[in-house]
PDB file of C-alpha atoms in Angstrom:
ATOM      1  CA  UNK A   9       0.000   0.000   0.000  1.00 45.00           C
ATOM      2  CA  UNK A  10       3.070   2.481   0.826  1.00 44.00           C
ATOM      3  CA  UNK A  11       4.258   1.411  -2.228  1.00 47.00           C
ATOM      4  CA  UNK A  12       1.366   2.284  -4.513  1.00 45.00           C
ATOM      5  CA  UNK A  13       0.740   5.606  -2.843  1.00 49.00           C
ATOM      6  CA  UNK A  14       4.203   6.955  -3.325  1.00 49.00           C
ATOM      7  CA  UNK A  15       4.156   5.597  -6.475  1.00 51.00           C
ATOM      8  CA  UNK A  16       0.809   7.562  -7.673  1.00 51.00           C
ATOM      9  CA  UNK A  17       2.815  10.350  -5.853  1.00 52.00           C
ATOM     10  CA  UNK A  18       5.422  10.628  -8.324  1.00 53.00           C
ATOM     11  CA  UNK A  19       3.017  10.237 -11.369  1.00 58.00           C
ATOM     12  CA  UNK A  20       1.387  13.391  -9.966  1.00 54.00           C
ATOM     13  CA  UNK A  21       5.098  15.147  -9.604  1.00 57.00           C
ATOM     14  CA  UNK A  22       5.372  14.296 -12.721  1.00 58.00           C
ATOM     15  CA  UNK A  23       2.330  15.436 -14.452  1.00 59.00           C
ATOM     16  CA  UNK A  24       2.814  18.749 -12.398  1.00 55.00           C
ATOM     17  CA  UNK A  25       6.537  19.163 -13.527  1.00 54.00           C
ATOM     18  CA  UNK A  26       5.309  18.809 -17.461  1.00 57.00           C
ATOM     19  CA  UNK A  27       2.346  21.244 -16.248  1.00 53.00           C
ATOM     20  CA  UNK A  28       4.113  23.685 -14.932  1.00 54.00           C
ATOM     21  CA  UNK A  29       6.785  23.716 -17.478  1.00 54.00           C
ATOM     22  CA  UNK A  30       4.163  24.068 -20.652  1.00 52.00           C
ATOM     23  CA  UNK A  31       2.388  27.078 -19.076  1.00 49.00           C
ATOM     24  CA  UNK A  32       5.691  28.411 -18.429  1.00 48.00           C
ATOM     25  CA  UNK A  33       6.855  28.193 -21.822  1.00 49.00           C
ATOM     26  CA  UNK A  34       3.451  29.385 -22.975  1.00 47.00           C
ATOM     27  CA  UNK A  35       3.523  32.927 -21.257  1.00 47.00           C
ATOM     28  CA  UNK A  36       6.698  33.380 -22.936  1.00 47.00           C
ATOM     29  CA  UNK A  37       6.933  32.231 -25.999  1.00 51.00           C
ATOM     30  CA  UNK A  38       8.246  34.690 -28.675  1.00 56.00           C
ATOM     31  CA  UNK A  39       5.841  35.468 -31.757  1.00 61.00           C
ATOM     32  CA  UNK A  40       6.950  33.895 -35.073  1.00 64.00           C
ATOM     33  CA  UNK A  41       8.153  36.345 -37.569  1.00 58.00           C
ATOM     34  CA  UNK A  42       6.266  35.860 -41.061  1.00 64.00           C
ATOM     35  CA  UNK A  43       8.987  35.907 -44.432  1.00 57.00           C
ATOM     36  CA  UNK A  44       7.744  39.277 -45.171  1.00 60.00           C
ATOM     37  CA  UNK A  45       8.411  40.423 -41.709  1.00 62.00           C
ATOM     38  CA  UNK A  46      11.855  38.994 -41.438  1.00 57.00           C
ATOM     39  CA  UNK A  47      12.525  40.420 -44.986  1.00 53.00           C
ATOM     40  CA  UNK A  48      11.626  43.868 -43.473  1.00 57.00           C
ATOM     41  CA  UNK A  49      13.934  43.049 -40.164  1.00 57.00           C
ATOM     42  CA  UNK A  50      17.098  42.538 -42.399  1.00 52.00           C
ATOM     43  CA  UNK A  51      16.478  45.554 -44.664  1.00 53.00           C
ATOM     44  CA  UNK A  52      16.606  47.813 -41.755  1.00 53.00           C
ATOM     45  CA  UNK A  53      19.111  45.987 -40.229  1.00 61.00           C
ATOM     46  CA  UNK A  54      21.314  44.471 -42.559  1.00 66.00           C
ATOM     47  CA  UNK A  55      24.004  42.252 -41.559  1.00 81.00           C
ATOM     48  CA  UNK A  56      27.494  43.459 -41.590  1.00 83.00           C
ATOM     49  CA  UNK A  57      31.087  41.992 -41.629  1.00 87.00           C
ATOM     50  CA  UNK A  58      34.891  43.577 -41.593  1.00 91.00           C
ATOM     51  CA  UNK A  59      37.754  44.685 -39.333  1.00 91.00           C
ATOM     52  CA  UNK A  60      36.413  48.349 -39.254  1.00 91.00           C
ATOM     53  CA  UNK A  61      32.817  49.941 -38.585  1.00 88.00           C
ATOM     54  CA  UNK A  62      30.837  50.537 -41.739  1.00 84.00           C
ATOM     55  CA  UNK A  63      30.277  54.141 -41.247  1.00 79.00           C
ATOM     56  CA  UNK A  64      33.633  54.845 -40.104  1.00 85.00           C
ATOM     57  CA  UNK A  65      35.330  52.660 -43.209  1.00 87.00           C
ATOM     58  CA  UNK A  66      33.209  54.942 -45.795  1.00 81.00           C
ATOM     59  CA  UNK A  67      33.993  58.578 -43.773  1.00 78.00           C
ATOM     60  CA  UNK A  68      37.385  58.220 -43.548  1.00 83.00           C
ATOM     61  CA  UNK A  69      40.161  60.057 -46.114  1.00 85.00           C
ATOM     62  CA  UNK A  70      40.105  58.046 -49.442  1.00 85.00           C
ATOM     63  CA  UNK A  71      37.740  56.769 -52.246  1.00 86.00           C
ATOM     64  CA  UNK A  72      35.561  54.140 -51.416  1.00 88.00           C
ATOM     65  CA  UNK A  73      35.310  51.111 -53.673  1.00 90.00           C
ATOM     66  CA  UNK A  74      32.442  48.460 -53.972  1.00 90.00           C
ATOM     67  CA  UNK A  75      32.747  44.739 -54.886  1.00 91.00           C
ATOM     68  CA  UNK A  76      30.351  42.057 -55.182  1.00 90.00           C
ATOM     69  CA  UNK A  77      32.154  39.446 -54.133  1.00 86.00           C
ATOM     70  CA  UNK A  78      31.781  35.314 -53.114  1.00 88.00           C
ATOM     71  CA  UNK A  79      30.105  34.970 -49.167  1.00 87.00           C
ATOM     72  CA  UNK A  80      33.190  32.450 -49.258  1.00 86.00           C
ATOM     73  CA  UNK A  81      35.651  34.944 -49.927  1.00 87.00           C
ATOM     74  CA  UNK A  82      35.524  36.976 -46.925  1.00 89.00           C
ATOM     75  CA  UNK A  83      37.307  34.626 -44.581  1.00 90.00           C
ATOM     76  CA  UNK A  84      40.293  35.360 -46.399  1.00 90.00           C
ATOM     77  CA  UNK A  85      40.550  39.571 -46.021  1.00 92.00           C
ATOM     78  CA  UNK A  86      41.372  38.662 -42.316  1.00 92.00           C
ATOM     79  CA  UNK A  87      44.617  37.568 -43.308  1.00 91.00           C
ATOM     80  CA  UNK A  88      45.426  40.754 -44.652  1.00 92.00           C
ATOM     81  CA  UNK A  89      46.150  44.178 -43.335  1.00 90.00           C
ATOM     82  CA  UNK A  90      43.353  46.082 -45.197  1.00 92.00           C
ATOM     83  CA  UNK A  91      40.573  47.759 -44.087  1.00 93.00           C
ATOM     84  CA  UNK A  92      37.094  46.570 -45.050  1.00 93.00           C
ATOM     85  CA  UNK A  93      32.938  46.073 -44.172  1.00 92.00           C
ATOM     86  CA  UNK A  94      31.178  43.430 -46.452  1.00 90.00           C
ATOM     87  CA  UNK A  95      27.122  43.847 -46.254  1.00 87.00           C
ATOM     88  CA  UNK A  96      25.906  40.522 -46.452  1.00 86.00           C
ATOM     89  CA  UNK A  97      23.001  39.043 -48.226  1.00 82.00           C
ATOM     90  CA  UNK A  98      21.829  35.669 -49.077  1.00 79.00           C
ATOM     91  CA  UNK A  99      24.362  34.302 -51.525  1.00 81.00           C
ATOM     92  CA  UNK A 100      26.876  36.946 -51.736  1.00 86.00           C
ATOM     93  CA  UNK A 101      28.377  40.046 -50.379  1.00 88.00           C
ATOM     94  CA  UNK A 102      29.398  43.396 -51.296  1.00 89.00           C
ATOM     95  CA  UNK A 103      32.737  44.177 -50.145  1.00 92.00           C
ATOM     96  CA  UNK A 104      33.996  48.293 -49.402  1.00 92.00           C
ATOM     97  CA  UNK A 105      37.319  49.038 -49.225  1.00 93.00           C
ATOM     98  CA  UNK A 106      39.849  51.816 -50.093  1.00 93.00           C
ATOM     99  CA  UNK A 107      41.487  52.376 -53.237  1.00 91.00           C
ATOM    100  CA  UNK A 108      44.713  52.502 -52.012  1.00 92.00           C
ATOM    101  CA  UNK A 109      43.820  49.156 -50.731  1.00 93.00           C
ATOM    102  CA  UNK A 110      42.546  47.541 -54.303  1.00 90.00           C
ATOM    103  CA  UNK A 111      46.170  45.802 -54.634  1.00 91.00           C
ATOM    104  CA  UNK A 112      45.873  43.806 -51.480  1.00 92.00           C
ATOM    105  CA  UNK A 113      42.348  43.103 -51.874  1.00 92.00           C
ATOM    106  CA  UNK A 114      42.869  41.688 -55.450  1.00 90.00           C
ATOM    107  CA  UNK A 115      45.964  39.496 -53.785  1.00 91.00           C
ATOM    108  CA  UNK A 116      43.670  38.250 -50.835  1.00 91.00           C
ATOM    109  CA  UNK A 117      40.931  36.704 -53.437  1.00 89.00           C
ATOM    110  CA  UNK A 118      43.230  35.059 -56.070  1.00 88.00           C
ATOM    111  CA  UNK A 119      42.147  37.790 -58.990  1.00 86.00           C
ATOM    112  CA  UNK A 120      44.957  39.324 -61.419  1.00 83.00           C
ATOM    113  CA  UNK A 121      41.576  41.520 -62.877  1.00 84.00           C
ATOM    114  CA  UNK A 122      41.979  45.038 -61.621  1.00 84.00           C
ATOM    115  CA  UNK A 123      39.156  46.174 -64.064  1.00 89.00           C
ATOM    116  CA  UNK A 124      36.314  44.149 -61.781  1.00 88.00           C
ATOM    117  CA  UNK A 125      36.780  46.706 -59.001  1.00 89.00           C
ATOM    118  CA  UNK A 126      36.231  49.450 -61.109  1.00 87.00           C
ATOM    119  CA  UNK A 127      33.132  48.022 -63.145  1.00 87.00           C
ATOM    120  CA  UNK A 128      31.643  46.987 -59.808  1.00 89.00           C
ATOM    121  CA  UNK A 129      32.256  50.145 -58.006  1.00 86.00           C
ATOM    122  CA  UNK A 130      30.230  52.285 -60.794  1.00 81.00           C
ATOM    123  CA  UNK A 131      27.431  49.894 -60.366  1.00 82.00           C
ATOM    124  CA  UNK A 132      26.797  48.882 -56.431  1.00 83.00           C
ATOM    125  CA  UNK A 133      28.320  52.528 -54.918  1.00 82.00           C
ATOM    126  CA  UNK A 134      25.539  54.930 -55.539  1.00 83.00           C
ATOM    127  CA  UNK A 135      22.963  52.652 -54.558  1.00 80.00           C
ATOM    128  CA  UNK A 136      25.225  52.079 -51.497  1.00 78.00           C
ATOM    129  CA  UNK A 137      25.821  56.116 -51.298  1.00 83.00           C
ATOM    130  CA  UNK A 138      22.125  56.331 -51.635  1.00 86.00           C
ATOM    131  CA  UNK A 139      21.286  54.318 -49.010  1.00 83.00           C
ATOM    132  CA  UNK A 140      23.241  55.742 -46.661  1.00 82.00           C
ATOM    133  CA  UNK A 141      21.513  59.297 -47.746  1.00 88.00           C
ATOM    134  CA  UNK A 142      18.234  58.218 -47.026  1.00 88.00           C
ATOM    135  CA  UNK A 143      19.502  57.197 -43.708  1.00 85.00           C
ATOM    136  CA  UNK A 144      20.888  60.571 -42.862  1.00 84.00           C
ATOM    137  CA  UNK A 145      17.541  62.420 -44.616  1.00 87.00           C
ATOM    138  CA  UNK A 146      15.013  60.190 -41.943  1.00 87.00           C
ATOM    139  CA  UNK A 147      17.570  61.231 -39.365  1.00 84.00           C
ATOM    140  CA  UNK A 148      17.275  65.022 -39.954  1.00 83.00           C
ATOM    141  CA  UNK A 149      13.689  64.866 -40.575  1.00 86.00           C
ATOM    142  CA  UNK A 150      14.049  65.828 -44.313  1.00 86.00           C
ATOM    143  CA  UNK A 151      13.257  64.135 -48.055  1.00 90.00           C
ATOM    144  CA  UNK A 152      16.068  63.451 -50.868  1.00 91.00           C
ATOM    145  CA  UNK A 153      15.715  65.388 -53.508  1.00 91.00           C
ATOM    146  CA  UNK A 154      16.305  64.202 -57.141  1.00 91.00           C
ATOM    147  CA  UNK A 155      17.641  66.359 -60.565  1.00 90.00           C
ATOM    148  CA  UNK A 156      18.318  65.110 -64.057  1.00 90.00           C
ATOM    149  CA  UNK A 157      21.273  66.581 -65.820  1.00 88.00           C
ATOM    150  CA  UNK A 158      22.988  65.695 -69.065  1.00 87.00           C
ATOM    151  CA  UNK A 159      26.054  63.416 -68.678  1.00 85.00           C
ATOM    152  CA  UNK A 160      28.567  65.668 -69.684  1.00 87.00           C
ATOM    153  CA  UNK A 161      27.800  68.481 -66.626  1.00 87.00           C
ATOM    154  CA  UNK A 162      28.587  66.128 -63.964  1.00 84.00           C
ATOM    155  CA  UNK A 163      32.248  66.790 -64.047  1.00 83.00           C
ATOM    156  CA  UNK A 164      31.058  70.110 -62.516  1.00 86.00           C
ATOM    157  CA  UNK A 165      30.634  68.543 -59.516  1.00 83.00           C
ATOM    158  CA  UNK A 166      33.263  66.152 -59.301  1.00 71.00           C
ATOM    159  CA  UNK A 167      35.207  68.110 -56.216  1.00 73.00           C
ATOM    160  CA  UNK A 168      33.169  67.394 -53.590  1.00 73.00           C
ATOM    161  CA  UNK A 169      31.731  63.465 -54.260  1.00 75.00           C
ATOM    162  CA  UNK A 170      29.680  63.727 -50.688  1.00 77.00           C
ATOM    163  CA  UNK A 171      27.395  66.334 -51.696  1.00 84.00           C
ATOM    164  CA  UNK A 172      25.240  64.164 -53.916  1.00 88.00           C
ATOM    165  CA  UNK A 173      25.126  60.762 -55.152  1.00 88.00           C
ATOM    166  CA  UNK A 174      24.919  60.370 -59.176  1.00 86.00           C
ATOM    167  CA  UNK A 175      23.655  57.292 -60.441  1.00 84.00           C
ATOM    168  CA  UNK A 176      24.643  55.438 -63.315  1.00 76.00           C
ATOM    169  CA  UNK A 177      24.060  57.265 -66.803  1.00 78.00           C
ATOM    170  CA  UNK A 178      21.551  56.173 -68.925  1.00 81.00           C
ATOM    171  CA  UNK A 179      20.505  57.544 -72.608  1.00 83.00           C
ATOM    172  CA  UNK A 180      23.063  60.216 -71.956  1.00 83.00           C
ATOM    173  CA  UNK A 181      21.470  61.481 -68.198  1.00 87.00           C
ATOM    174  CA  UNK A 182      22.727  61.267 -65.051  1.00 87.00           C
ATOM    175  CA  UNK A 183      20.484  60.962 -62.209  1.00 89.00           C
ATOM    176  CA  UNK A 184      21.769  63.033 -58.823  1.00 92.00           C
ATOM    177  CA  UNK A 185      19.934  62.614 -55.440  1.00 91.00           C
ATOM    178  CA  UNK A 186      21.263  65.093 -52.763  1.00 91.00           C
ATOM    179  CA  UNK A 187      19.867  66.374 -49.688  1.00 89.00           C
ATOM    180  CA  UNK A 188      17.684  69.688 -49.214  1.00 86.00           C
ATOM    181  CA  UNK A 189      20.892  71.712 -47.834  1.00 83.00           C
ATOM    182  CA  UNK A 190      23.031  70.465 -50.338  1.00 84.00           C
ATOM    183  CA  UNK A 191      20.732  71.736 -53.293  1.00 84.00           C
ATOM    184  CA  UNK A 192      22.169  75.611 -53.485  1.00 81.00           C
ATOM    185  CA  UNK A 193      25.635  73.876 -53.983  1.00 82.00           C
ATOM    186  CA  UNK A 194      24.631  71.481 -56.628  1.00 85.00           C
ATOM    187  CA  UNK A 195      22.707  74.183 -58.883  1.00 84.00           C
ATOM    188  CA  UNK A 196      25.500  76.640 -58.347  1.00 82.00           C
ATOM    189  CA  UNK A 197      28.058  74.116 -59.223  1.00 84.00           C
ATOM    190  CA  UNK A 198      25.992  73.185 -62.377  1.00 85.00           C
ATOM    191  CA  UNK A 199      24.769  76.916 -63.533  1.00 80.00           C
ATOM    192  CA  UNK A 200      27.043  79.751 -61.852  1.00 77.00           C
ATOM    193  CA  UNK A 201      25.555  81.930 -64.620  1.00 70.00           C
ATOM    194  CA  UNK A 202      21.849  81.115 -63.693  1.00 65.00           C
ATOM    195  CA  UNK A 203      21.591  80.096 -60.344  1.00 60.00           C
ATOM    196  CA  UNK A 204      23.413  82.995 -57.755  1.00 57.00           C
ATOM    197  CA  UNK A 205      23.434  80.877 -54.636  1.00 50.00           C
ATOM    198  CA  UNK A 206      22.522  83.347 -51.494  1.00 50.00           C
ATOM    199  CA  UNK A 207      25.392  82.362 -49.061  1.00 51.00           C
ATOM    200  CA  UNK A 208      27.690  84.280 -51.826  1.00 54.00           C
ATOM    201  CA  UNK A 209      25.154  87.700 -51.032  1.00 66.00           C
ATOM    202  CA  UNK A 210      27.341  89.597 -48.229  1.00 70.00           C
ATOM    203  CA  UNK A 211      23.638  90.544 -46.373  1.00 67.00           C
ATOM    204  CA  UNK A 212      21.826  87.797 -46.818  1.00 67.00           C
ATOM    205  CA  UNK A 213      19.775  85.746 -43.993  1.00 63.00           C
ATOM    206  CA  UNK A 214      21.620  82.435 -44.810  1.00 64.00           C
ATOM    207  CA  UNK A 215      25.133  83.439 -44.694  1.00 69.00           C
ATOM    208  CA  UNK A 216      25.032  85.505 -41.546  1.00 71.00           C
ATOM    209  CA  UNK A 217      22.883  82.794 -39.689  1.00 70.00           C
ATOM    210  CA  UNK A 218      25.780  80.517 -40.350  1.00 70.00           C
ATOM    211  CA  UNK A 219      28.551  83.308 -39.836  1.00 75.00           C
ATOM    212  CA  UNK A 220      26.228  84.061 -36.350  1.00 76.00           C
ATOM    213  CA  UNK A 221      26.159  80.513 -34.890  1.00 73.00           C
ATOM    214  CA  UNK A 222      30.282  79.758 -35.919  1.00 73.00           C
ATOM    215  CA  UNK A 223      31.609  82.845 -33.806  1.00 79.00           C
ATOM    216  CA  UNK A 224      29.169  82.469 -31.102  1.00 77.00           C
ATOM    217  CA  UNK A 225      30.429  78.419 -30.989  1.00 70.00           C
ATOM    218  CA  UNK A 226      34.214  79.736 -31.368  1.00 74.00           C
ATOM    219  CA  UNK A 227      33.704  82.721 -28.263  1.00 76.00           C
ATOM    220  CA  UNK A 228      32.031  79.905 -26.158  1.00 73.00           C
ATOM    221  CA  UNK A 229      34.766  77.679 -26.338  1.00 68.00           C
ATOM    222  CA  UNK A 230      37.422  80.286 -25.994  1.00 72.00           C
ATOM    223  CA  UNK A 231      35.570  82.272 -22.866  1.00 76.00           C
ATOM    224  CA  UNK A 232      35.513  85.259 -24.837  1.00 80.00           C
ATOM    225  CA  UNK A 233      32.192  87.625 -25.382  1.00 82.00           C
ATOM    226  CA  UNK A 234      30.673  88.725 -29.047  1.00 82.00           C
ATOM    227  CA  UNK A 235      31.457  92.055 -30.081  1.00 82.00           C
ATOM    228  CA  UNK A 236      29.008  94.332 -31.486  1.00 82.00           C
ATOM    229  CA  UNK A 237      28.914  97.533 -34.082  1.00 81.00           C
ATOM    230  CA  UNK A 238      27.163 100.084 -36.229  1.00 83.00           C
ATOM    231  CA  UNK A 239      28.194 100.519 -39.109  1.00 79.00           C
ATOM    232  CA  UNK A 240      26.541 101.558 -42.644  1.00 81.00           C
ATOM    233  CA  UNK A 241      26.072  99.286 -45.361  1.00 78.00           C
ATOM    234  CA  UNK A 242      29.280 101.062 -47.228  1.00 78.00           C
ATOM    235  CA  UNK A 243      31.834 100.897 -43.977  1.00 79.00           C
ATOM    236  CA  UNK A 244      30.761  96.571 -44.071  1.00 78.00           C
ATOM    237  CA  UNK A 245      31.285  96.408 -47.476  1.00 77.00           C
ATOM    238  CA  UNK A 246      34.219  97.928 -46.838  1.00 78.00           C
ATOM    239  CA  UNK A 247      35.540  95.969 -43.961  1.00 77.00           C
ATOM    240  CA  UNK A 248      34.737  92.943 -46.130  1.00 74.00           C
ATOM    241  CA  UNK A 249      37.283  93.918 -48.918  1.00 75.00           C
ATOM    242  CA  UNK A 250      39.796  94.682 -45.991  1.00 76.00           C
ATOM    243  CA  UNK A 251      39.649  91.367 -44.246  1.00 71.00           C
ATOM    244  CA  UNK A 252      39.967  89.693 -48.089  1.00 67.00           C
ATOM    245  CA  UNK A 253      36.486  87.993 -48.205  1.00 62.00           C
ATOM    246  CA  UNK A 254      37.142  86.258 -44.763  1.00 64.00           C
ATOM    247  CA  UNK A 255      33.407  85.102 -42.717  1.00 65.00           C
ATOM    248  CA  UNK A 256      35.473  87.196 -39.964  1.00 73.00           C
ATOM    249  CA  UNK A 257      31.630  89.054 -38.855  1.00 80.00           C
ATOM    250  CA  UNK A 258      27.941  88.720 -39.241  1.00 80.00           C
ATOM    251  CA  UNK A 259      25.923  91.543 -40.440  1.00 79.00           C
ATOM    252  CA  UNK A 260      21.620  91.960 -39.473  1.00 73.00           C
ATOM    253  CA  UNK A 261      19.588  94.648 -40.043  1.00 67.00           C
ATOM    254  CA  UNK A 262      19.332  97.314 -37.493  1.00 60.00           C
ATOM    255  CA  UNK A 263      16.436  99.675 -39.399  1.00 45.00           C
ATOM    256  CA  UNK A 264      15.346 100.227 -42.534  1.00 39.00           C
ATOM    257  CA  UNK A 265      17.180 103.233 -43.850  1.00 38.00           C
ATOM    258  CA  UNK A 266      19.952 101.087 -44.807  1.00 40.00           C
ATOM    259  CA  UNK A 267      21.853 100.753 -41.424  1.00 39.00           C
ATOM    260  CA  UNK A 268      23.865  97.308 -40.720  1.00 40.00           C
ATOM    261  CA  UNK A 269      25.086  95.767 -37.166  1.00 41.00           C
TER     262      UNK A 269
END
């Protein structure tokens, strides 16, 4: 009789441990992602690989090259002393390094080609560029703006790559995307003879804004206080020629009869 009790006993401890254990498991289980849903995971966070932050890689002095590479191929950049970040995707990667690295990169994946990185790089790095864009544009709480030009004007803007992101040419147009402060720069660049951009006006709004908030950052970190004058509107544009075209002041309207301070 002992026997039979303590061994209904241990059924029940049983029974109570499997319970216990499935209600547990229950309250916490995790809610299955759909495909759709884990497709929409990955393309806002994509999976990244390299010796060197994405961001950082791209940012830092150089050009930036793209290759579409093998998945199996990135093992073997570890073994060299390169700098890279390889976005991942299902079946392969695309690879961004530095020009000066395109040598060592060629040595590390068995390829005497040198002409891959550059076919590569004009088709994967503005829709890498662009990506990054949008990125910044949701972050500032502003949309990227697009302009069509003809394929021969984009050498006009060649100086400074980071101001816009030109996409491949196609029928003889090139495609720029470039964010909403970046716009006076890129229609400048293109027409000076149309398009007077308003940070080159001495008085206007824009440039002493920016002029403003630059010597009020420099006198705060230096401890010293803003100075302030009256002058007329031919004493500034005189001071102006004197200090050879130098942001050195910031000019707003005192009244209307043509005063400056």
């Amino acid at each position: 009789m002992l026997m039979l009790r303590r061994h209904k006993k241990l059924q029940l401890d049983k029974r109570y441990f499997k319970l216990s254990m499935h209600t547990h498991q229950k309250k916490f289980k995790k809610k299955k992602l759909s495909v759709s849903e884990q497709l929409e995971k990955y393309k806002s966070n994509p999976i990244y690989e390299g010796n060197i932050p994405y961001s950082r890689l791209i940012h830092s002095q150089g050009e930036n090259c793209v290759v579409r590479f093998d998945l199996s191929a990135i093992p073997k950049l570890y073994a060299y002393t390169l700098f890279f970040s390889a976005k991942l995707f299902d079946d392969y990667a695309l690879v961004t390094i530095k020009e000066k690295d395109r040598n060592m990169f060629l040595k590390a994946v068995h390829l005497s080609d040198d002409s891959i990185i550059d076919r590569h790089t004009r088709l994967y790095l503005p829709d890498v560029k662009y990506d990054e864009m949008k990125k910044r544009a949701e972050f500032l709480g502003v949309e990227v703006e697009f302009l069509v030009i003809a394929e021969k004007d984009i050498d006009k803007l060649t100086k400074e790559k980071d101001r816009y992101v030109a996409f491949a040419p196609e029928n003889g147009k090139v495609k720029l995307a470039f964010l909403p402060q970046n716009k006076d720069y890129v229609l400048h660049c293109l027409y000076p003879d149309k398009h007077q951009s308003e940070s080159d006006d001495l008085f206007s709004v824009t440039r002493n804004s920016k002029v403003n908030t630059r010597l009020k950052s420099e006198a705060l970190l230096n401890g010293k206080q803003m100075r302030y004058r009256t002058l007329t509107r031919v004493e500034v544009e005189e001071l102006h020629k004197q200090t050879g075209g130098q942001e050195m002041f910031a000019i707003f309207s005192k009244s209307e009869n043509g005063g400056e301070e």
